Coordinates of C-alpha atoms in Angstrom, one line a residue:
Chain A
M1 CA 23.8 -18.4 5.1
T2 CA 22.2 -21.7 4.9
A3 CA 18.4 -22.1 4.6
A4 CA 18.2 -23.2 8.2
Q5 CA 20.1 -20.2 9.4
I6 CA 17.9 -17.8 7.4
L7 CA 14.7 -19.4 8.7
A8 CA 16.0 -19.3 12.3
S9 CA 16.9 -15.6 12.0
H10 CA 13.6 -14.8 10.3
R11 CA 11.7 -16.4 13.2
R12 CA 13.8 -14.6 15.7
Q13 CA 13.0 -11.3 14.0
K14 CA 9.3 -12.2 14.0
H15 CA 9.3 -13.0 17.7
R16 CA 11.2 -9.9 18.5
R17 CA 8.7 -7.8 16.6
A18 CA 5.8 -9.5 18.3
W19 CA 7.4 -8.7 21.7
L20 CA 7.8 -5.1 20.6
V21 CA 4.1 -4.9 20.0
V22 CA 3.6 -6.1 23.6
A23 CA 6.2 -3.7 24.8
L24 CA 4.4 -0.8 23.1
A25 CA 1.1 -1.9 24.7
L26 CA 2.7 -2.0 28.1
A27 CA 4.4 1.4 27.5
A28 CA 1.0 2.9 26.5
F29 CA -0.6 1.4 29.6
G30 CA 2.2 2.8 31.7
A31 CA 1.8 6.2 30.2
M32 CA -1.9 6.1 30.9
L33 CA -1.2 5.3 34.5
L34 CA 1.3 8.2 34.6
D35 CA -1.5 10.4 33.1
L36 CA -3.8 9.2 35.8
C37 CA -1.3 10.0 38.5
S38 CA -0.4 13.5 37.3
G39 CA -2.4 16.6 38.0
P40 CA -2.7 19.6 40.2
A41 CA -4.5 17.8 43.1
G42 CA -1.3 15.9 44.1
L43 CA -3.0 12.6 45.0
T44 CA -0.7 9.8 46.0
L45 CA -0.7 6.4 44.3
T46 CA -2.5 4.8 47.2
Q47 CA -5.2 7.4 47.2
I48 CA -5.8 6.9 43.5
R49 CA -5.9 3.1 43.9
D50 CA -8.4 3.5 46.7
A51 CA -10.5 5.8 44.7
L52 CA -10.5 3.4 41.8
L53 CA -11.4 0.5 44.0
V54 CA -14.3 2.3 45.7
G55 CA -15.9 3.0 42.4
P56 CA -17.5 6.1 40.9
E57 CA -20.6 6.2 43.1
T58 CA -19.1 7.9 46.2
S59 CA -19.0 11.5 46.9
A60 CA -15.5 11.6 48.3
T61 CA -13.4 14.4 46.7
N62 CA -10.7 11.9 45.7
S63 CA -13.2 9.7 44.0
I64 CA -14.7 12.6 42.1
I65 CA -11.2 13.8 40.9
V66 CA -10.3 10.3 39.8
W67 CA -13.5 9.2 38.3
Q68 CA -14.8 12.4 36.8
V69 CA -11.6 14.2 35.8
R70 CA -8.4 12.1 35.7
L71 CA -9.7 8.7 34.4
P72 CA -11.9 10.2 31.6
V73 CA -9.0 12.3 30.4
A74 CA -6.5 9.4 30.6
V75 CA -8.8 7.0 28.8
L76 CA -9.8 9.6 26.2
A77 CA -6.1 10.3 25.5
V78 CA -5.4 6.7 24.9
L79 CA -8.4 6.3 22.6
V80 CA -7.8 9.4 20.6
G81 CA -4.2 8.4 20.0
A82 CA -5.2 4.9 19.1
L83 CA -7.9 6.0 16.6
L84 CA -5.8 8.7 14.9
S85 CA -2.7 6.5 14.6
L86 CA -4.7 3.6 13.2
A87 CA -6.4 6.0 10.7
G88 CA -2.9 7.3 9.8
T89 CA -1.4 3.9 9.2
E90 CA -4.3 2.8 7.0
M91 CA -4.2 6.0 5.1
Q92 CA -0.5 5.9 4.5
T93 CA -0.7 2.3 3.3
V94 CA -3.7 2.6 0.9
L95 CA -2.6 5.9 -0.5
E96 CA 1.0 4.7 -0.8
N97 CA 2.2 7.9 0.7
P98 CA 4.1 8.2 4.0
L99 CA 2.8 11.8 4.6
A100 CA -0.9 10.9 4.3
E101 CA -2.8 11.3 7.5
P102 CA -6.2 12.7 8.5
F103 CA -4.6 16.0 9.4
T104 CA -2.8 16.6 6.0
L105 CA -5.8 15.5 3.9
G106 CA -8.3 18.0 5.4
V107 CA -10.2 15.8 7.8
S108 CA -9.2 17.9 10.8
A109 CA -9.7 21.2 9.0
S110 CA -13.2 20.1 7.9
A111 CA -14.0 19.1 11.4
A112 CA -12.9 22.4 12.7
L113 CA -15.1 24.1 10.1
G114 CA -18.0 22.0 11.3
A115 CA -17.3 23.1 14.9
G116 CA -17.0 26.7 13.8
V117 CA -20.4 26.5 12.1
A118 CA -21.9 25.2 15.3
L119 CA -20.2 27.6 17.7
V120 CA -20.4 30.7 15.6
L121 CA -23.5 30.3 13.4
G122 CA -25.4 28.1 15.8
L123 CA -26.2 25.6 13.1
S124 CA -26.2 22.0 14.0
V125 CA -28.2 18.7 13.7
P126 CA -31.6 19.4 15.2
G127 CA -32.7 17.4 18.1
L128 CA -29.3 16.7 19.6
P129 CA -28.5 17.6 23.2
G130 CA -26.5 20.9 23.4
H131 CA -23.2 19.5 24.4
W132 CA -23.2 17.2 21.3
A133 CA -23.8 20.0 18.8
V134 CA -20.2 20.9 18.2
S135 CA -19.0 17.3 18.0
A136 CA -21.9 16.2 15.8
N137 CA -21.1 19.0 13.3
A138 CA -17.4 18.2 13.4
F139 CA -18.1 14.6 12.8
L140 CA -20.5 15.3 9.9
F141 CA -18.1 17.7 8.3
S142 CA -15.1 15.4 8.5
L143 CA -17.2 12.5 7.0
G144 CA -18.3 15.0 4.4
A145 CA -14.7 15.9 3.5
L146 CA -13.7 12.3 3.1
G147 CA -16.9 11.5 1.2
L148 CA -16.2 14.3 -1.2
L149 CA -12.6 13.2 -1.6
H150 CA -13.9 9.7 -2.4
L151 CA -16.6 10.8 -4.7
I152 CA -14.5 13.2 -6.8
S153 CA -11.6 10.8 -7.0
S154 CA -13.8 7.9 -8.1
L155 CA -15.5 10.1 -10.7
R156 CA -12.2 11.1 -12.0
G157 CA -10.9 7.5 -11.8
G158 CA -7.8 8.9 -10.4
G159 CA -4.9 7.2 -8.6
T160 CA -3.5 7.9 -5.2
E161 CA -2.0 11.2 -6.4
T162 CA -5.4 12.5 -7.3
V163 CA -6.7 11.6 -3.9
I164 CA -3.9 13.3 -2.1
L165 CA -4.1 16.5 -4.2
L166 CA -7.8 16.7 -3.6
G167 CA -7.2 16.2 0.1
I168 CA -4.8 19.1 0.2
A169 CA -7.3 21.2 -1.7
I170 CA -10.1 20.3 0.7
N171 CA -7.7 21.1 3.6
F172 CA -7.1 24.7 2.3
T173 CA -10.7 25.3 1.3
A174 CA -11.9 24.2 4.8
A175 CA -9.2 26.4 6.4
A176 CA -10.3 29.4 4.3
L177 CA -13.9 28.9 5.2
L178 CA -13.0 28.5 8.8
A179 CA -11.1 31.8 8.7
L180 CA -14.3 33.4 7.2
V181 CA -16.4 32.0 10.0
Q182 CA -13.8 33.3 12.5
F183 CA -13.9 36.7 10.8
I184 CA -17.7 37.1 11.5
A185 CA -17.6 35.5 14.9
S186 CA -18.4 37.3 18.1
P187 CA -15.4 37.6 20.5
D188 CA -16.9 35.0 22.8
A189 CA -17.6 32.4 20.1
L190 CA -14.2 33.1 18.5
Q191 CA -12.5 32.3 21.8
Q192 CA -14.4 29.0 22.1
L193 CA -13.6 28.1 18.5
V194 CA -9.9 28.9 18.8
F195 CA -9.7 26.8 22.0
W196 CA -11.5 24.0 20.1
T197 CA -9.1 24.0 17.2
M198 CA -6.2 23.7 19.6
G199 CA -7.5 20.2 20.7
S200 CA -8.3 19.5 24.3
L201 CA -9.1 16.6 26.5
A202 CA -10.7 18.8 29.1
S203 CA -14.2 18.1 27.9
A204 CA -13.8 14.3 28.4
R205 CA -17.1 12.6 29.2
W206 CA -17.9 9.0 29.5
D207 CA -20.5 9.0 26.8
G208 CA -18.0 10.4 24.3
I209 CA -15.4 7.8 25.5
A210 CA -17.9 5.0 24.9
M211 CA -18.5 6.3 21.4
L212 CA -14.8 6.3 20.6
A213 CA -14.4 2.8 22.0
L214 CA -17.3 1.6 20.0
V215 CA -15.8 3.1 16.8
L216 CA -12.5 1.5 17.5
A217 CA -14.1 -1.9 18.3
A218 CA -16.1 -1.7 15.1
C219 CA -13.2 -0.7 12.8
L220 CA -10.2 -2.7 14.2
P221 CA -11.5 -6.2 13.3
F222 CA -12.0 -5.1 9.7
S223 CA -8.6 -3.4 9.6
L224 CA -6.9 -6.6 10.9
R225 CA -8.8 -8.7 8.4
A226 CA -7.3 -6.6 5.6
A227 CA -3.8 -6.8 7.1
W228 CA -2.5 -9.2 4.5
Q229 CA -3.9 -7.3 1.6
M230 CA -2.4 -4.0 3.0
T231 CA 0.9 -5.7 3.4
A232 CA 0.7 -6.9 -0.2
L233 CA -0.1 -3.4 -1.4
R234 CA 3.3 -2.4 0.0
L235 CA 4.8 -4.4 -2.9
G236 CA 3.1 -2.0 -5.3
S237 CA -0.5 -1.8 -6.6
D238 CA 0.3 -3.5 -9.9
R239 CA 1.8 -6.5 -8.1
A240 CA -0.9 -6.6 -5.5
E241 CA -3.6 -6.6 -8.2
A242 CA -1.7 -9.4 -10.0
F243 CA -2.0 -11.3 -6.7
G244 CA -5.7 -11.2 -7.1
L245 CA -6.3 -8.2 -4.8
N246 CA -9.0 -5.7 -5.6
V247 CA -7.0 -2.6 -4.7
A248 CA -9.8 -0.1 -5.4
R249 CA -12.1 -2.0 -3.0
L250 CA -9.4 -2.3 -0.4
R251 CA -8.7 1.5 -0.7
R252 CA -12.4 2.3 -0.5
F253 CA -13.1 0.3 2.6
A254 CA -9.9 1.6 4.3
L255 CA -10.9 5.2 3.6
I256 CA -14.4 4.5 5.1
R257 CA -12.7 3.2 8.2
V258 CA -10.3 6.2 8.3
S259 CA -13.3 8.6 8.0
L260 CA -15.0 7.0 11.0
L261 CA -11.9 6.7 13.1
A262 CA -10.5 10.2 12.4
G263 CA -13.9 11.9 12.3
A264 CA -14.9 10.4 15.7
A265 CA -11.6 11.3 17.4
V266 CA -11.4 14.8 16.0
S267 CA -15.0 15.7 16.6
L268 CA -14.6 14.9 20.3
V269 CA -11.3 16.5 21.1
G270 CA -10.6 19.0 18.3
V271 CA -7.6 19.3 16.1
I272 CA -4.8 17.0 17.2
G273 CA -1.9 17.0 14.8
F274 CA 1.0 14.7 14.2
V275 CA -0.3 11.7 16.1
G276 CA -1.7 10.3 12.8
L277 CA 1.7 10.8 11.3
A278 CA 4.2 10.1 14.1
G279 CA 2.3 7.1 15.5
P280 CA 2.4 5.0 12.3
H281 CA 6.0 5.9 11.7
M282 CA 7.0 5.0 15.2
A283 CA 5.2 1.7 14.8
R284 CA 6.7 1.0 11.5
L285 CA 10.2 1.6 12.8
A286 CA 9.5 -0.9 15.6
V287 CA 7.8 -3.7 13.8
G288 CA 8.3 -3.2 10.1
E289 CA 5.5 -3.4 7.5
D290 CA 3.8 -6.6 8.2
H291 CA 0.4 -5.1 8.9
R292 CA -0.6 -8.0 11.2
L293 CA 1.8 -6.4 13.6
L294 CA 1.9 -2.9 12.3
L295 CA -1.8 -2.2 12.8
P296 CA -1.8 -3.1 16.5
A297 CA 1.6 -1.5 17.0
S298 CA 0.3 1.8 15.6
V299 CA -2.7 1.6 17.8
F300 CA -0.5 1.4 20.9
A301 CA 2.1 3.9 19.6
G302 CA -0.6 6.5 19.1
A303 CA -2.0 5.8 22.5
L304 CA 1.5 6.1 24.0
L305 CA 2.1 9.4 22.2
T306 CA -1.2 11.1 23.2
S307 CA -0.9 9.8 26.8
L308 CA 2.6 11.3 27.1
A309 CA 1.4 14.5 25.5
S310 CA -1.5 14.6 28.0
V311 CA 1.0 14.3 30.9
A312 CA 3.2 17.0 29.3
A313 CA 0.1 19.2 28.9
K314 CA -0.4 19.1 32.6
M315 CA 3.3 19.4 33.6
L316 CA 4.9 21.8 31.2
V317 CA 3.4 24.9 32.8
P318 CA 2.5 24.2 36.4
G319 CA -1.1 25.0 37.2
I320 CA -2.1 25.4 33.6
L321 CA -3.5 22.7 31.3
L322 CA -2.1 23.3 27.9
P323 CA -4.2 22.4 24.9
L324 CA -3.3 18.9 23.8
G325 CA -3.1 19.8 20.1
I326 CA -0.2 22.2 20.8
V327 CA 1.6 19.6 22.9
T328 CA 1.3 16.7 20.4
S329 CA 2.7 18.9 17.7
L330 CA 5.6 20.0 19.9
V331 CA 6.2 16.4 21.0
G332 CA 5.6 15.0 17.5
L333 CA 7.8 17.4 15.6
P334 CA 11.1 16.4 17.1
I335 CA 10.2 12.7 16.7
F336 CA 9.3 13.3 13.1
F337 CA 12.6 15.1 12.4
L338 CA 14.5 12.4 14.1
L339 CA 12.7 9.9 11.9
I340 CA 13.4 11.8 8.7
L341 CA 17.1 12.2 9.6
T342 CA 17.6 8.6 10.6
R343 CA 15.8 7.3 7.6
G344 CA 17.8 9.6 5.4
G345 CA 21.0 8.1 6.8
R346 CA 19.9 4.6 6.2
R347 CA 19.2 4.9 2.5
Chain B
M1 CA -8.1 -26.2 -25.5
K2 CA -5.4 -25.7 -22.8
G3 CA -3.6 -22.6 -23.8
L4 CA -4.3 -18.9 -23.8
A5 CA -6.4 -17.3 -26.5
I6 CA -6.9 -13.7 -27.3
A7 CA -9.7 -12.4 -29.6
G8 CA -10.7 -8.9 -30.6
L9 CA -8.7 -7.3 -27.8
T10 CA -8.9 -3.5 -27.6
V11 CA -7.4 -1.5 -24.8
I12 CA -7.9 2.2 -24.6
R13 CA -5.7 4.3 -22.4
D14 CA -6.0 8.1 -22.1
R15 CA -8.3 8.0 -25.1
A16 CA -5.7 6.3 -27.3
R17 CA -6.2 2.8 -28.7
V18 CA -3.0 1.2 -27.4
I19 CA -4.2 -2.2 -28.6
D20 CA -6.7 -2.3 -31.5
G21 CA -8.7 -5.4 -32.2
L22 CA -5.8 -7.7 -31.5
D23 CA -6.3 -11.4 -32.4
L24 CA -3.5 -13.8 -31.4
P25 CA -3.0 -17.4 -32.5
P26 CA -3.5 -19.6 -29.4
I27 CA -0.5 -19.6 -27.0
Q28 CA 0.1 -23.1 -25.9
P29 CA 1.8 -24.4 -22.7
G30 CA 5.1 -26.1 -23.0
A31 CA 6.7 -23.4 -25.2
L32 CA 8.3 -20.1 -24.3
T33 CA 6.5 -17.3 -26.1
V34 CA 8.3 -14.0 -26.5
L35 CA 6.6 -10.8 -27.3
A36 CA 8.7 -8.3 -29.1
G37 CA 8.1 -5.0 -30.8
P38 CA 9.3 -1.4 -30.8
N39 CA 8.6 1.1 -28.0
A40 CA 4.9 1.8 -27.5
A41 CA 3.8 -1.2 -29.6
G42 CA 1.5 -2.3 -26.8
K43 CA 3.5 -5.2 -25.4
S44 CA 3.2 -4.3 -21.7
T45 CA -0.4 -3.2 -22.1
L46 CA -1.1 -6.6 -23.6
L47 CA 0.6 -8.4 -20.7
R48 CA -1.2 -6.2 -18.2
S49 CA -4.5 -6.9 -19.8
I50 CA -3.9 -10.7 -19.7
A51 CA -3.0 -10.2 -16.0
Q52 CA -6.4 -8.5 -15.5
V53 CA -4.7 -5.4 -14.2
L54 CA -6.1 -3.2 -17.1
P55 CA -9.7 -3.0 -18.3
Y56 CA -10.2 -4.2 -21.9
R57 CA -12.7 -5.1 -24.5
G58 CA -12.6 -8.4 -26.3
E59 CA -11.9 -11.8 -24.9
I60 CA -9.0 -13.4 -23.2
T61 CA -9.5 -17.1 -22.4
L62 CA -7.3 -19.6 -20.5
G63 CA -8.1 -23.3 -21.1
G64 CA -11.3 -22.1 -22.8
R65 CA -12.5 -20.1 -19.8
D66 CA -13.0 -16.3 -20.0
L67 CA -10.5 -14.9 -17.5
R68 CA -12.9 -12.2 -16.5
Q69 CA -15.5 -14.7 -15.5
I70 CA -13.2 -16.5 -13.1
P71 CA -13.5 -15.4 -9.5
A72 CA -10.6 -13.2 -8.4
A73 CA -9.0 -15.5 -5.9
E74 CA -9.1 -18.5 -8.3
R75 CA -7.8 -16.3 -11.1
A76 CA -4.9 -15.1 -8.9
A77 CA -3.8 -18.7 -8.4
L78 CA -3.8 -19.2 -12.2
I79 CA -1.8 -16.1 -13.2
G80 CA 1.7 -15.1 -12.2
F81 CA 2.5 -11.6 -13.4
M82 CA 5.9 -9.9 -13.0
P83 CA 5.4 -6.2 -13.8
Q84 CA 8.0 -4.1 -15.4
Q85 CA 11.0 -3.3 -13.3
S86 CA 10.2 -0.9 -10.5
A87 CA 12.1 0.0 -7.3
S88 CA 10.3 -0.7 -4.1
G89 CA 10.1 1.7 -1.1
S90 CA 8.9 -1.1 1.1
D91 CA 10.9 -2.1 4.2
L92 CA 9.4 -5.6 4.0
S93 CA 12.1 -8.3 3.9
V94 CA 12.5 -10.2 0.7
L95 CA 11.4 -13.4 2.4
D96 CA 8.3 -11.7 3.9
S97 CA 7.4 -10.3 0.5
L98 CA 7.3 -13.8 -0.9
I99 CA 5.2 -15.1 2.0
V100 CA 2.8 -12.2 1.4
A101 CA 2.7 -13.0 -2.3
L102 CA 1.8 -16.6 -1.3
H103 CA -1.0 -15.6 1.1
S104 CA -2.7 -12.7 -0.4
G105 CA -4.2 -14.3 -3.4
G106 CA -6.6 -16.2 -1.2
G107 CA -7.8 -19.3 -2.9
L108 CA -5.6 -22.3 -3.1
A109 CA -2.3 -20.5 -2.9
G110 CA -3.6 -18.7 0.3
R111 CA -4.7 -21.9 2.0
L112 CA -1.6 -23.9 1.2
A113 CA 0.6 -21.2 2.7
G114 CA 0.5 -22.2 6.3
G115 CA 3.4 -21.0 8.6
R116 CA 6.5 -23.1 8.1
S117 CA 5.6 -24.5 4.7
A118 CA 5.2 -21.0 3.4
E119 CA 8.7 -20.1 4.6
H120 CA 10.1 -23.2 2.9
R121 CA 8.3 -22.5 -0.3
A122 CA 9.6 -18.9 -0.3
L123 CA 13.2 -20.0 0.3
A124 CA 12.9 -22.6 -2.5
A125 CA 11.7 -19.9 -4.9
L126 CA 14.6 -17.6 -3.9
D127 CA 17.0 -20.5 -4.3
R128 CA 15.7 -21.3 -7.8
V129 CA 16.4 -17.7 -8.8
G130 CA 19.7 -17.8 -7.1
V131 CA 19.2 -15.0 -4.5
M132 CA 18.6 -16.9 -1.3
E133 CA 21.3 -14.8 0.4
L134 CA 19.0 -11.8 0.0
A135 CA 16.2 -13.4 2.0
L136 CA 16.4 -11.1 5.0
R137 CA 17.3 -7.9 3.2
P138 CA 14.6 -5.1 3.0
L139 CA 13.2 -4.6 -0.4
S140 CA 14.1 -0.9 -0.3
H141 CA 17.8 -1.9 0.0
L142 CA 17.9 -4.0 -3.2
S143 CA 19.6 -2.9 -6.4
G144 CA 17.5 -2.8 -9.6
G145 CA 18.8 -6.2 -10.7
Q146 CA 18.3 -7.8 -7.3
M147 CA 14.8 -6.5 -7.2
Q148 CA 14.1 -8.0 -10.6
L149 CA 15.3 -11.4 -9.5
V150 CA 13.2 -11.1 -6.3
A151 CA 10.1 -10.1 -8.4
L152 CA 10.6 -13.3 -10.4
A153 CA 10.7 -15.3 -7.2
Q154 CA 7.5 -13.6 -6.1
V155 CA 5.9 -15.1 -9.2
L156 CA 7.5 -18.5 -8.9
V157 CA 6.5 -19.0 -5.3
R158 CA 2.8 -19.1 -6.3
D159 CA 3.5 -21.8 -8.9
P160 CA 0.8 -20.5 -11.3
P161 CA 0.1 -22.3 -14.7
L162 CA 0.2 -19.0 -16.6
I163 CA 3.4 -16.8 -16.2
L164 CA 3.7 -13.3 -17.6
L165 CA 7.1 -11.6 -17.5
D166 CA 7.4 -8.0 -18.5
E167 CA 11.0 -7.3 -19.5
P168 CA 12.4 -9.7 -16.9
T169 CA 16.0 -9.1 -17.8
S170 CA 16.0 -5.3 -18.3
A171 CA 18.2 -4.6 -15.3
L172 CA 20.3 -7.8 -15.3
D173 CA 23.8 -8.6 -16.4
M174 CA 24.7 -11.3 -18.8
A175 CA 24.9 -14.2 -16.3
R176 CA 21.7 -13.3 -14.6
S177 CA 19.8 -12.7 -17.8
H178 CA 20.9 -16.1 -18.9
R179 CA 19.7 -17.5 -15.6
V180 CA 16.3 -15.8 -15.8
L181 CA 15.6 -16.8 -19.4
S182 CA 16.7 -20.4 -18.8
I183 CA 14.3 -20.5 -15.8
A184 CA 11.5 -19.1 -18.1
R185 CA 12.2 -21.8 -20.6
A186 CA 12.4 -24.5 -18.0
L187 CA 9.0 -23.3 -16.6
A188 CA 7.6 -23.7 -20.1
R189 CA 9.1 -27.2 -20.4
E190 CA 7.4 -28.1 -17.1
G191 CA 4.1 -27.5 -18.9
K192 CA 3.3 -23.9 -18.0
T193 CA 2.2 -21.2 -20.4
V194 CA 5.0 -18.6 -20.3
I195 CA 5.0 -15.3 -22.1
A196 CA 7.9 -12.8 -21.8
V197 CA 8.3 -9.4 -23.2
L198 CA 11.9 -8.9 -24.4
H199 CA 13.4 -5.9 -26.1
D200 CA 16.7 -7.6 -26.9
L201 CA 16.1 -9.5 -30.2
A202 CA 19.3 -11.5 -29.6
H203 CA 17.7 -12.8 -26.4
A204 CA 14.5 -13.4 -28.2
A205 CA 16.2 -15.3 -31.0
R206 CA 18.2 -17.4 -28.6
W207 CA 15.4 -18.3 -26.1
A208 CA 12.0 -18.0 -27.8
D209 CA 10.2 -21.1 -29.0
R210 CA 7.7 -18.7 -30.6
L211 CA 8.1 -15.1 -31.3
L212 CA 5.1 -12.7 -31.6
V213 CA 5.9 -9.2 -32.9
L214 CA 3.6 -6.4 -32.1
S215 CA 3.5 -3.1 -33.9
Q216 CA 1.1 -0.2 -33.1
G217 CA -1.2 -2.4 -31.1
R218 CA -1.5 -5.1 -33.8
L219 CA 0.2 -8.4 -34.5
A220 CA 2.8 -7.9 -37.2
I221 CA 4.0 -11.5 -37.4
S222 CA 4.3 -14.6 -35.4
G223 CA 6.4 -17.8 -35.8
S224 CA 9.7 -19.3 -34.8
P225 CA 12.5 -16.7 -34.4
S226 CA 14.2 -17.8 -37.6
E227 CA 11.0 -17.5 -39.5
V228 CA 10.1 -14.1 -38.1
L229 CA 13.4 -12.3 -37.9
R230 CA 14.0 -11.0 -41.4
P231 CA 15.6 -7.7 -42.5
E232 CA 12.3 -6.6 -44.2
L233 CA 10.5 -7.0 -40.9
L234 CA 13.1 -5.2 -38.9
A235 CA 12.9 -2.3 -41.4
R236 CA 9.2 -2.2 -41.4
V237 CA 8.6 -2.6 -37.7
W238 CA 11.7 -1.2 -36.0
D239 CA 12.8 1.3 -38.6
V240 CA 16.3 -0.1 -38.8
S241 CA 18.4 -1.5 -41.5
A242 CA 19.8 -4.7 -40.1
R243 CA 21.4 -7.9 -41.2
I244 CA 20.4 -11.4 -39.9
E245 CA 23.5 -13.6 -39.5
R246 CA 23.9 -17.2 -38.5
A247 CA 26.4 -17.9 -35.7
S248 CA 28.4 -21.1 -35.3
R249 CA 25.6 -23.3 -34.0
G250 CA 22.9 -21.8 -36.2
D251 CA 21.9 -19.2 -33.7
V252 CA 20.3 -16.1 -35.2
M253 CA 22.2 -12.8 -34.7
V254 CA 20.7 -9.4 -35.4
L255 CA 23.2 -6.8 -36.5
V256 CA 21.8 -3.3 -36.7
D257 CA 23.6 -1.0 -39.3
G258 CA 21.5 2.1 -38.8
E259 CA 18.2 3.8 -38.3
I260 CA 16.1 4.4 -41.4
R261 CA 13.3 6.9 -42.1
P262 CA 14.1 8.8 -38.9
R263 CA 10.9 10.6 -37.9
P264 CA 9.8 12.7 -34.9
E265 CA 8.5 10.8 -31.8
G266 CA 4.7 10.2 -31.9
Q267 CA 4.4 10.6 -35.7
P268 CA 2.6 7.7 -37.4
R269 CA 4.6 5.5 -39.7
A270 CA 4.0 6.1 -43.4

């Protein structure tokens, strides 16, 4: 190949990947619409469009269904997927481990423990409205988990392995404590807690959605600004440091973003597995490891996955809304296996 | 003073003094400096300290400026470090990896690397190392030797004045070793400060303008290869009985006859 041919082919590849990001965005939007259109009420497209156009202030049944049930759920699904998947991508890159994600490193388990403390023991942040108690606890506990992870690993001066092992330790500790909380819980609280840990969009509210959107809007610009550095880190931390990159600082700020993103998402909807793992891998398969494309791609891939899972949660068993966490794991697992198998074949 | 100077360098890793109060004579641009020494002599540690990847005590100056005092972005434009051979699990293409190398340092290298010119510079670097045909290959699909050539290109693309190569030929065949070492020497002739760690003393003798021999974190000897490479030194530092022979054009050849004073790993020398 001549230099000109290489450059032409390189540019074609870049264009194709940029289009794939657009395609993922469109697919996520399509899945959100599908989510909006599916449900037990059997509304037609026209009815949904009319209800959307009229706005939330009317008392028509259709309008209430669309504005207070369907749209919050659909938007929440998109946001939760986007946040978890972005958090997963950043975590996998800065910890240089394809299995790192908020779920595997104890963020979800800690959030669940926080929720358990609120639901079973009734302990929460004083002065908060009642419906925020569980989420606030979950958020604080997940931040605490990542804070602890960060503190201990920086004291130890450890590398990525230390962080991952600590994360796994926190995961098991939180799970054990949660089991203890469950053991002493009243049957009523236990049921609520079990439902919470299965992950659900049913409690979708606009104030929570606004909070997630805010967290995403606050984190994404910083993620994108670090895109080059994260791409350089893929060449190995030694090399990246030799390029003048402060890897420890990059890692620290990425983990702060991950805490906010994952903590916010999990605290609102409960434990949702596999999106933080499958979203990033799907995005990486589509657009490669240039983080300028990978970060937006994983946002859209995560949104697509949870939207589809939300649709499936309504459709799988007619008349029953399955917990989202169960569905994402069921949808995510085959994708994950497929990924492992195809990657294994390529090497 | 233009070159690299090292004074009182101490590096402690896992509570062991890998380098212990090392002073080196100034390393000037224009000459290829080769670092040699037995295993665990501190060669890579020294190179990584110069590259500012490891913390150290003491002073490393380039052109009279303490490297630690130079802002990271500017420093990155000054130093090109090729770490020891390592496989990459990344799916980035070779060309993209060079473009990333060009951008991520910030500073001058980062600003120069606009779109098309970055691609052209990356291809030129690959061409110089002779692996342009690998440009679109993912890093994870490269063989060890290919990866090593690409790693050299990642250094060249930034065009830094100080180049540090840690065993740049360890995975290469004869032709490619020759290619890499002649590039290293050519870079020195272009006025850069080039330091390479080499295990193969035949290579060191053939290519080095100046040879520094490290042993147990200290400088054992320095000078031209023909001054340095003596049977007594090889016995003292490498624990081998060896002959130094002259080949047809006066090139130095090291012929090892056997190991002397064999001792368990980790035991200090007498």
